[in-house]
């Protein structure tokens, strides 16, 4: 083989290897990037922030504080994903928890799964920890209200264009008497044009 042939083979090999390489770029976590039009981190943060702000601006919170003389204690229950796509509701719940706790307007109670883990730790302490560091059982802070909700979608497709409509509904329910003290709704609509969409 002559030098030109060898050089050509090297260039082809380099091109092929370069085409298979992975490119990674670090991004600002606050930057809005919408690649597919599906529910994403921006939607989760935006909806959580707006809905929690709305819930804490309504009369129920002042009515409770006036009647009971303390801030209400809130827990987040089940958020159902009834949409057409996979949505990580755990991330959405974490965003709402952060907004509730950081508001300073409510006490926040851990989820049932977190409470069970903590109860296991207390039971272990009861057997193994010293008297002065052991945490007693039956000292938990009971929630006054539970937030529940669901995420729904409607997808409208025409050729390579689609409209993705998201509707998030949340309710705040009194654990004492099952009264609904707040109902919130947030809608998101996205127009997506994609050459890969089915005809």
Tab-separated table of N, CA and C in Angstrom, residues 78-149:
chain	number	residue	atom	x	y	z
A	78	UNK	N	-50.531	11.383	47.958
A	78	UNK	CA	-50.280	10.825	46.634
A	78	UNK	C	-50.562	11.846	45.539
A	79	UNK	N	-49.615	11.989	44.620
A	79	UNK	CA	-49.808	12.758	43.393
A	79	UNK	C	-49.848	11.738	42.255
A	80	UNK	N	-51.005	11.554	41.651
A	80	UNK	CA	-51.176	10.526	40.622
A	80	UNK	C	-50.773	11.060	39.247
A	81	UNK	N	-50.043	10.244	38.519
A	81	UNK	CA	-49.700	10.568	37.134
A	81	UNK	C	-50.722	9.882	36.228
A	82	UNK	N	-51.697	10.634	35.739
A	82	UNK	CA	-52.715	10.100	34.833
A	82	UNK	C	-52.470	10.565	33.404
A	83	UNK	N	-51.243	10.979	33.141
A	83	UNK	CA	-50.889	11.514	31.821
A	83	UNK	C	-50.558	10.395	30.850
A	84	UNK	N	-50.235	10.792	29.595
A	84	UNK	CA	-49.841	9.854	28.554
A	84	UNK	C	-48.370	9.459	28.645
A	85	UNK	N	-47.609	10.081	29.525
A	85	UNK	CA	-46.166	9.880	29.539
A	85	UNK	C	-45.663	9.584	30.943
A	86	UNK	N	-44.423	9.124	31.004
A	86	UNK	CA	-43.808	8.898	32.310
A	86	UNK	C	-43.440	10.247	32.917
A	87	UNK	N	-43.953	10.511	34.107
A	87	UNK	CA	-43.601	11.722	34.839
A	87	UNK	C	-43.115	11.293	36.218
A	88	UNK	N	-41.936	11.750	36.593
A	88	UNK	CA	-41.395	11.428	37.904
A	88	UNK	C	-42.093	12.301	38.944
A	89	UNK	N	-43.154	11.774	39.531
A	89	UNK	CA	-43.916	12.559	40.504
A	89	UNK	C	-43.115	12.786	41.790
A	90	UNK	N	-42.094	11.950	42.059
A	90	UNK	CA	-41.269	12.165	43.250
A	90	UNK	C	-40.535	13.495	43.180
A	91	UNK	N	-40.066	13.859	41.986
A	91	UNK	CA	-39.394	15.147	41.814
A	91	UNK	C	-40.372	16.296	42.020
A	92	UNK	N	-41.582	16.140	41.489
A	92	UNK	CA	-42.612	17.170	41.649
A	92	UNK	C	-42.971	17.335	43.125
A	93	UNK	N	-43.128	16.211	43.841
A	93	UNK	CA	-43.431	16.268	45.275
A	93	UNK	C	-42.294	16.954	46.025
A	94	UNK	N	-41.051	16.637	45.681
A	94	UNK	CA	-39.899	17.269	46.342
A	94	UNK	C	-39.895	18.777	46.102
A	95	UNK	N	-40.264	19.203	44.896
A	95	UNK	CA	-40.343	20.641	44.612
A	95	UNK	C	-41.411	21.311	45.470
A	96	UNK	N	-42.558	20.644	45.628
A	96	UNK	CA	-43.621	21.220	46.462
A	96	UNK	C	-43.219	21.251	47.927
A	97	UNK	N	-42.572	20.191	48.393
A	97	UNK	CA	-42.105	20.163	49.782
A	97	UNK	C	-41.166	21.328	50.059
A	98	UNK	N	-40.231	21.563	49.132
A	98	UNK	CA	-39.277	22.657	49.304
A	98	UNK	C	-39.995	24.004	49.399
A	99	UNK	N	-40.965	24.221	48.506
A	99	UNK	CA	-41.693	25.492	48.512
A	99	UNK	C	-42.487	25.671	49.800
A	100	UNK	N	-43.110	24.593	50.290
A	100	UNK	CA	-43.884	24.679	51.528
A	100	UNK	C	-42.982	24.972	52.726
A	101	UNK	N	-41.902	24.218	52.862
A	101	UNK	CA	-41.011	24.394	54.005
A	101	UNK	C	-40.359	25.769	53.988
A	102	UNK	N	-39.863	26.183	52.828
A	102	UNK	CA	-39.150	27.456	52.737
A	102	UNK	C	-40.063	28.669	52.854
A	103	UNK	N	-41.378	28.467	52.737
A	103	UNK	CA	-42.311	29.595	52.892
A	103	UNK	C	-42.319	30.117	54.321
A	104	UNK	N	-42.018	29.246	55.292
A	104	UNK	CA	-42.059	29.649	56.691
A	104	UNK	C	-43.465	29.825	57.230
A	105	UNK	N	-44.477	29.465	56.435
A	105	UNK	CA	-45.865	29.682	56.844
A	105	UNK	C	-46.542	28.429	57.386
A	106	UNK	N	-45.919	27.286	57.196
A	106	UNK	CA	-46.508	26.033	57.668
A	106	UNK	C	-45.435	25.162	58.317
A	107	UNK	N	-45.884	24.243	59.180
A	107	UNK	CA	-45.039	23.150	59.630
A	107	UNK	C	-45.168	22.052	58.574
A	108	UNK	N	-44.129	21.254	58.399
A	108	UNK	CA	-44.205	20.229	57.370
A	108	UNK	C	-43.896	18.875	57.975
A	109	UNK	N	-44.772	17.902	57.720
A	109	UNK	CA	-44.637	16.560	58.283
A	109	UNK	C	-44.078	15.624	57.210
A	110	UNK	N	-43.161	14.753	57.615
A	110	UNK	CA	-42.530	13.811	56.688
A	110	UNK	C	-43.552	12.836	56.123
A	111	UNK	N	-43.232	12.291	54.957
A	111	UNK	CA	-44.119	11.337	54.287
A	111	UNK	C	-44.210	10.038	55.073
A	112	UNK	N	-45.189	9.197	54.724
A	112	UNK	CA	-45.385	7.942	55.445
A	112	UNK	C	-44.167	7.035	55.339
A	113	UNK	N	-43.536	6.977	54.147
A	113	UNK	CA	-42.354	6.125	53.992
A	113	UNK	C	-41.194	6.648	54.836
A	114	UNK	N	-41.018	7.970	54.874
A	114	UNK	CA	-39.955	8.553	55.697
A	114	UNK	C	-40.233	8.313	57.178
A	115	UNK	N	-41.495	8.442	57.590
A	115	UNK	CA	-41.847	8.213	58.991
A	115	UNK	C	-41.559	6.773	59.411
A	116	UNK	N	-41.850	5.823	58.524
A	116	UNK	CA	-41.598	4.418	58.854
A	116	UNK	C	-40.114	4.155	59.075
A	117	UNK	N	-39.271	4.771	58.253
A	117	UNK	CA	-37.826	4.604	58.431
A	117	UNK	C	-37.367	5.209	59.752
A	118	UNK	N	-37.925	6.373	60.081
A	118	UNK	CA	-37.560	7.033	61.331
A	118	UNK	C	-38.053	6.226	62.530
A	119	UNK	N	-39.247	5.624	62.406
A	119	UNK	CA	-39.758	4.778	63.498
A	119	UNK	C	-38.858	3.565	63.712
A	120	UNK	N	-38.352	2.997	62.632
A	120	UNK	CA	-37.412	1.882	62.755
A	120	UNK	C	-36.159	2.324	63.501
A	121	UNK	N	-35.684	3.529	63.190
A	121	UNK	CA	-34.502	4.053	63.878
A	121	UNK	C	-34.784	4.276	65.363
A	122	UNK	N	-35.973	4.791	65.690
A	122	UNK	CA	-36.323	4.993	67.099
A	122	UNK	C	-36.384	3.659	67.847
A	123	UNK	N	-36.949	2.637	67.176
A	123	UNK	CA	-37.019	1.313	67.796
A	123	UNK	C	-35.618	0.768	68.053
A	124	UNK	N	-34.702	1.022	67.101
A	124	UNK	CA	-33.324	0.592	67.286
A	124	UNK	C	-32.664	1.354	68.438
A	125	UNK	N	-32.939	2.662	68.517
A	125	UNK	CA	-32.402	3.461	69.620
A	125	UNK	C	-32.906	2.970	70.969
A	126	UNK	N	-34.159	2.545	70.993
A	126	UNK	CA	-34.763	2.079	72.236
A	126	UNK	C	-33.975	0.902	72.815
A	127	UNK	N	-33.371	0.105	71.925
A	127	UNK	CA	-32.598	-1.049	72.369
A	127	UNK	C	-31.125	-0.737	72.570
A	128	UNK	N	-30.601	0.218	71.773
A	128	UNK	CA	-29.151	0.365	71.715
A	128	UNK	C	-28.583	1.721	72.134
A	129	UNK	N	-29.392	2.769	72.135
A	129	UNK	CA	-28.861	4.104	72.445
A	129	UNK	C	-28.867	4.366	73.951
A	130	UNK	N	-28.012	5.287	74.376
A	130	UNK	CA	-27.972	5.648	75.792
A	130	UNK	C	-29.232	6.416	76.168
A	131	UNK	N	-29.544	6.422	77.455
A	131	UNK	CA	-30.774	7.074	77.936
A	131	UNK	C	-30.826	8.551	77.562
A	132	UNK	N	-29.688	9.230	77.625
A	132	UNK	CA	-29.692	10.673	77.376
A	132	UNK	C	-29.759	11.031	75.896
A	133	UNK	N	-29.563	10.064	74.997
A	133	UNK	CA	-29.658	10.354	73.558
A	133	UNK	C	-30.838	9.648	72.894
A	134	UNK	N	-31.477	8.737	73.595
A	134	UNK	CA	-32.603	7.981	73.033
A	134	UNK	C	-33.794	8.912	72.779
A	135	UNK	N	-34.451	8.740	71.631
A	135	UNK	CA	-35.645	9.524	71.292
A	135	UNK	C	-36.892	8.681	71.565
A	136	UNK	N	-37.777	9.219	72.369
A	136	UNK	CA	-38.954	8.465	72.795
A	136	UNK	C	-39.977	8.349	71.676
A	137	UNK	N	-40.742	7.279	71.704
A	137	UNK	CA	-41.846	7.095	70.758
A	137	UNK	C	-43.039	7.949	71.171
A	138	UNK	N	-44.012	8.046	70.278
A	138	UNK	CA	-45.266	8.768	70.520
A	138	UNK	C	-45.057	10.257	70.783
A	139	UNK	N	-44.049	10.838	70.116
A	139	UNK	CA	-43.810	12.281	70.203
A	139	UNK	C	-43.945	12.949	68.837
A	140	UNK	N	-44.517	12.255	67.868
A	140	UNK	CA	-44.594	12.772	66.507
A	140	UNK	C	-45.574	13.936	66.392
A	141	UNK	N	-45.277	14.803	65.449
A	141	UNK	CA	-46.131	15.966	65.171
A	141	UNK	C	-47.169	15.546	64.128
A	142	UNK	N	-48.432	15.613	64.490
A	142	UNK	CA	-49.494	15.197	63.570
A	142	UNK	C	-49.837	16.281	62.561
A	143	UNK	N	-50.079	15.867	61.341
A	143	UNK	CA	-50.448	16.818	60.284
A	143	UNK	C	-51.892	17.279	60.450
A	144	UNK	N	-52.148	18.516	60.065
A	144	UNK	CA	-53.510	19.066	60.062
A	144	UNK	C	-54.148	18.953	58.686
A	145	UNK	N	-53.322	18.998	57.638
A	145	UNK	CA	-53.835	18.982	56.268
A	145	UNK	C	-52.970	18.083	55.392
A	146	UNK	N	-53.615	17.441	54.417
A	146	UNK	CA	-52.893	16.639	53.429
A	146	UNK	C	-53.166	17.198	52.040
A	147	UNK	N	-52.087	17.326	51.256
A	147	UNK	CA	-52.225	17.769	49.865
A	147	UNK	C	-52.172	16.545	48.957
A	148	UNK	N	-53.158	16.422	48.083
A	148	UNK	CA	-53.225	15.331	47.113
A	148	UNK	C	-53.496	15.924	45.739
A	149	UNK	N	-53.264	15.123	44.689
A	149	UNK	CA	-53.539	15.663	43.364
A	149	UNK	C	-53.244	14.695	42.247
